[in-house]
Amino acid sequence: MALGLAAKQAIVKEVNDVASNALSVAVAEYRGMEVADMTVLRAQAREQGVYLKVIRNTLAKRALQGTKFEDMDPALTGPLVYGFSIEAPGGAARLFKD
C-alpha cells in the first residue's frame, strides 16, 4: 500500500526527532529474515532501549538530514532496518551482532 504525503512527512519527522537525540545508529540488511525473527528483534530492541524502524531509504535520507548521521547517505542501499541507540552508544550494533 502506498503512503500518502502526510504519512511520509510524519515518518520523516519521527525518525528525525529520534536521530537528533540518538547516541548512535546502526543499519543492517534484513533480506531473508523471517517475520517471527523480526518480531523477536523488535522485542529485544525495546528491552535494550533501541529504536528500531524499517523505512524506505529515500525517507531515511531525508530524516537524517540535519543530524549527526547525515553523512551515512552513500551506505543506505538495499532493504535496511535502522537501529538508533537511545540509552547506550553500542546498543543497536550489539543487538544486530547478536
PDB file of C-alpha atoms in Angstrom:
ATOM      1  CA  MET A   1       0.000   0.000   0.000  1.00  0.00           C
ATOM      2  CA  ALA A   2       1.399   3.375  -0.980  1.00  0.00           C
ATOM      3  CA  LEU A   3       1.902   6.016   1.664  1.00  0.00           C
ATOM      4  CA  GLY A   4       0.431   9.454   1.199  1.00  0.00           C
ATOM      5  CA  LEU A   5       2.497  12.620   1.502  1.00  0.00           C
ATOM      6  CA  ALA A   6       1.259  13.336   5.028  1.00  0.00           C
ATOM      7  CA  ALA A   7       2.227   9.843   6.230  1.00  0.00           C
ATOM      8  CA  LYS A   8       5.684  10.168   4.663  1.00  0.00           C
ATOM      9  CA  GLN A   9       6.200  13.551   6.306  1.00  0.00           C
ATOM     10  CA  ALA A  10       5.164  12.112   9.673  1.00  0.00           C
ATOM     11  CA  ILE A  11       7.660   9.248   9.322  1.00  0.00           C
ATOM     12  CA  VAL A  12      10.468  11.623   8.345  1.00  0.00           C
ATOM     13  CA  LYS A  13       9.708  13.886  11.325  1.00  0.00           C
ATOM     14  CA  GLU A  14       9.535  10.955  13.761  1.00  0.00           C
ATOM     15  CA  VAL A  15      12.836   9.455  12.592  1.00  0.00           C
ATOM     16  CA  ASN A  16      14.496  12.895  12.518  1.00  0.00           C
ATOM     17  CA  ASP A  17      13.445  13.521  16.122  1.00  0.00           C
ATOM     18  CA  VAL A  18      14.823  10.138  17.203  1.00  0.00           C
ATOM     19  CA  ALA A  19      18.060  10.591  15.226  1.00  0.00           C
ATOM     20  CA  SER A  20      18.609  14.033  16.727  1.00  0.00           C
ATOM     21  CA  ASN A  21      18.604  12.554  20.236  1.00  0.00           C
ATOM     22  CA  ALA A  22      20.263   9.188  19.497  1.00  0.00           C
ATOM     23  CA  LEU A  23      23.776   8.365  20.628  1.00  0.00           C
ATOM     24  CA  SER A  24      24.485   6.190  17.580  1.00  0.00           C
ATOM     25  CA  VAL A  25      22.821   4.444  14.666  1.00  0.00           C
ATOM     26  CA  ALA A  26      23.407   1.047  13.101  1.00  0.00           C
ATOM     27  CA  VAL A  27      21.865  -0.382   9.945  1.00  0.00           C
ATOM     28  CA  ALA A  28      21.546  -3.992   8.883  1.00  0.00           C
ATOM     29  CA  GLU A  29      20.149  -5.722   5.835  1.00  0.00           C
ATOM     30  CA  TYR A  30      17.112  -7.795   6.691  1.00  0.00           C
ATOM     31  CA  ARG A  31      16.724  -9.664   3.395  1.00  0.00           C
ATOM     32  CA  GLY A  32      15.638 -13.256   4.009  1.00  0.00           C
ATOM     33  CA  MET A  33      14.678 -12.627   7.619  1.00  0.00           C
ATOM     34  CA  GLU A  34      11.537 -14.410   8.802  1.00  0.00           C
ATOM     35  CA  VAL A  35       8.685 -12.379  10.288  1.00  0.00           C
ATOM     36  CA  ALA A  36       8.994 -14.250  13.590  1.00  0.00           C
ATOM     37  CA  ASP A  37      12.692 -13.340  13.780  1.00  0.00           C
ATOM     38  CA  MET A  38      11.909  -9.669  13.129  1.00  0.00           C
ATOM     39  CA  THR A  39       9.284  -9.772  15.890  1.00  0.00           C
ATOM     40  CA  VAL A  40      11.869 -11.152  18.328  1.00  0.00           C
ATOM     41  CA  LEU A  41      14.367  -8.495  17.219  1.00  0.00           C
ATOM     42  CA  ARG A  42      11.810  -5.731  17.834  1.00  0.00           C
ATOM     43  CA  ALA A  43      11.085  -7.063  21.337  1.00  0.00           C
ATOM     44  CA  GLN A  44      14.802  -7.207  22.148  1.00  0.00           C
ATOM     45  CA  ALA A  45      15.233  -3.664  20.835  1.00  0.00           C
ATOM     46  CA  ARG A  46      12.518  -2.355  23.158  1.00  0.00           C
ATOM     47  CA  GLU A  47      14.164  -4.090  26.119  1.00  0.00           C
ATOM     48  CA  GLN A  48      17.588  -2.628  25.302  1.00  0.00           C
ATOM     49  CA  GLY A  49      16.474   0.951  24.622  1.00  0.00           C
ATOM     50  CA  VAL A  50      16.966   0.780  20.852  1.00  0.00           C
ATOM     51  CA  TYR A  51      14.534   2.469  18.464  1.00  0.00           C
ATOM     52  CA  LEU A  52      14.116   0.046  15.565  1.00  0.00           C
ATOM     53  CA  LYS A  53      12.499   1.071  12.275  1.00  0.00           C
ATOM     54  CA  VAL A  54      12.190  -0.322   8.770  1.00  0.00           C
ATOM     55  CA  ILE A  55      11.680   2.576   6.363  1.00  0.00           C
ATOM     56  CA  ARG A  56      12.393   3.373   2.755  1.00  0.00           C
ATOM     57  CA  ASN A  57      15.941   4.572   2.215  1.00  0.00           C
ATOM     58  CA  THR A  58      14.754   7.740   0.488  1.00  0.00           C
ATOM     59  CA  LEU A  59      12.749   8.664   3.580  1.00  0.00           C
ATOM     60  CA  ALA A  60      15.676   7.765   5.828  1.00  0.00           C
ATOM     61  CA  LYS A  61      17.992  10.034   3.832  1.00  0.00           C
ATOM     62  CA  ARG A  62      15.560  12.917   4.334  1.00  0.00           C
ATOM     63  CA  ALA A  63      15.103  12.091   8.010  1.00  0.00           C
ATOM     64  CA  LEU A  64      18.846  12.042   8.686  1.00  0.00           C
ATOM     65  CA  GLN A  65      19.408  15.478   7.141  1.00  0.00           C
ATOM     66  CA  GLY A  66      20.416  17.991   9.780  1.00  0.00           C
ATOM     67  CA  THR A  67      21.537  15.301  12.230  1.00  0.00           C
ATOM     68  CA  LYS A  68      24.994  13.987  13.038  1.00  0.00           C
ATOM     69  CA  PHE A  69      24.191  10.919  10.906  1.00  0.00           C
ATOM     70  CA  GLU A  70      23.585  12.681   7.570  1.00  0.00           C
ATOM     71  CA  ASP A  71      26.956  11.522   6.206  1.00  0.00           C
ATOM     72  CA  MET A  72      25.616   7.917   6.063  1.00  0.00           C
ATOM     73  CA  ASP A  73      23.839   8.723   2.793  1.00  0.00           C
ATOM     74  CA  PRO A  74      26.065   6.609   0.469  1.00  0.00           C
ATOM     75  CA  ALA A  75      25.649   3.490   2.641  1.00  0.00           C
ATOM     76  CA  LEU A  76      21.856   3.487   2.568  1.00  0.00           C
ATOM     77  CA  THR A  77      21.134   0.937  -0.137  1.00  0.00           C
ATOM     78  CA  GLY A  78      19.148  -2.266  -0.072  1.00  0.00           C
ATOM     79  CA  PRO A  79      16.480  -3.415   2.384  1.00  0.00           C
ATOM     80  CA  LEU A  80      17.677  -1.967   5.687  1.00  0.00           C
ATOM     81  CA  VAL A  81      16.496  -1.919   9.265  1.00  0.00           C
ATOM     82  CA  TYR A  82      17.632   1.127  11.239  1.00  0.00           C
ATOM     83  CA  GLY A  83      18.541   0.885  14.909  1.00  0.00           C
ATOM     84  CA  PHE A  84      19.021   4.082  16.907  1.00  0.00           C
ATOM     85  CA  SER A  85      20.746   3.674  20.265  1.00  0.00           C
ATOM     86  CA  ILE A  86      18.973   5.849  22.796  1.00  0.00           C
ATOM     87  CA  GLU A  87      20.492   4.655  26.094  1.00  0.00           C
ATOM     88  CA  ALA A  88      23.851   3.008  25.316  1.00  0.00           C
ATOM     89  CA  PRO A  89      26.082   4.050  22.381  1.00  0.00           C
ATOM     90  CA  GLY A  90      26.679   0.481  21.178  1.00  0.00           C
ATOM     91  CA  GLY A  91      23.171  -0.826  21.833  1.00  0.00           C
ATOM     92  CA  ALA A  92      21.960  -1.072  18.241  1.00  0.00           C
ATOM     93  CA  ALA A  93      25.213  -2.550  16.921  1.00  0.00           C
ATOM     94  CA  ARG A  94      25.248  -5.132  19.725  1.00  0.00           C
ATOM     95  CA  LEU A  95      21.616  -6.004  19.010  1.00  0.00           C
ATOM     96  CA  PHE A  96      22.321  -6.603  15.307  1.00  0.00           C
ATOM     97  CA  LYS A  97      25.503  -8.563  16.055  1.00  0.00           C
ATOM     98  CA  ASP A  98      23.693 -10.927  18.395  1.00  0.00           C
TER      99      ASP A  98
END
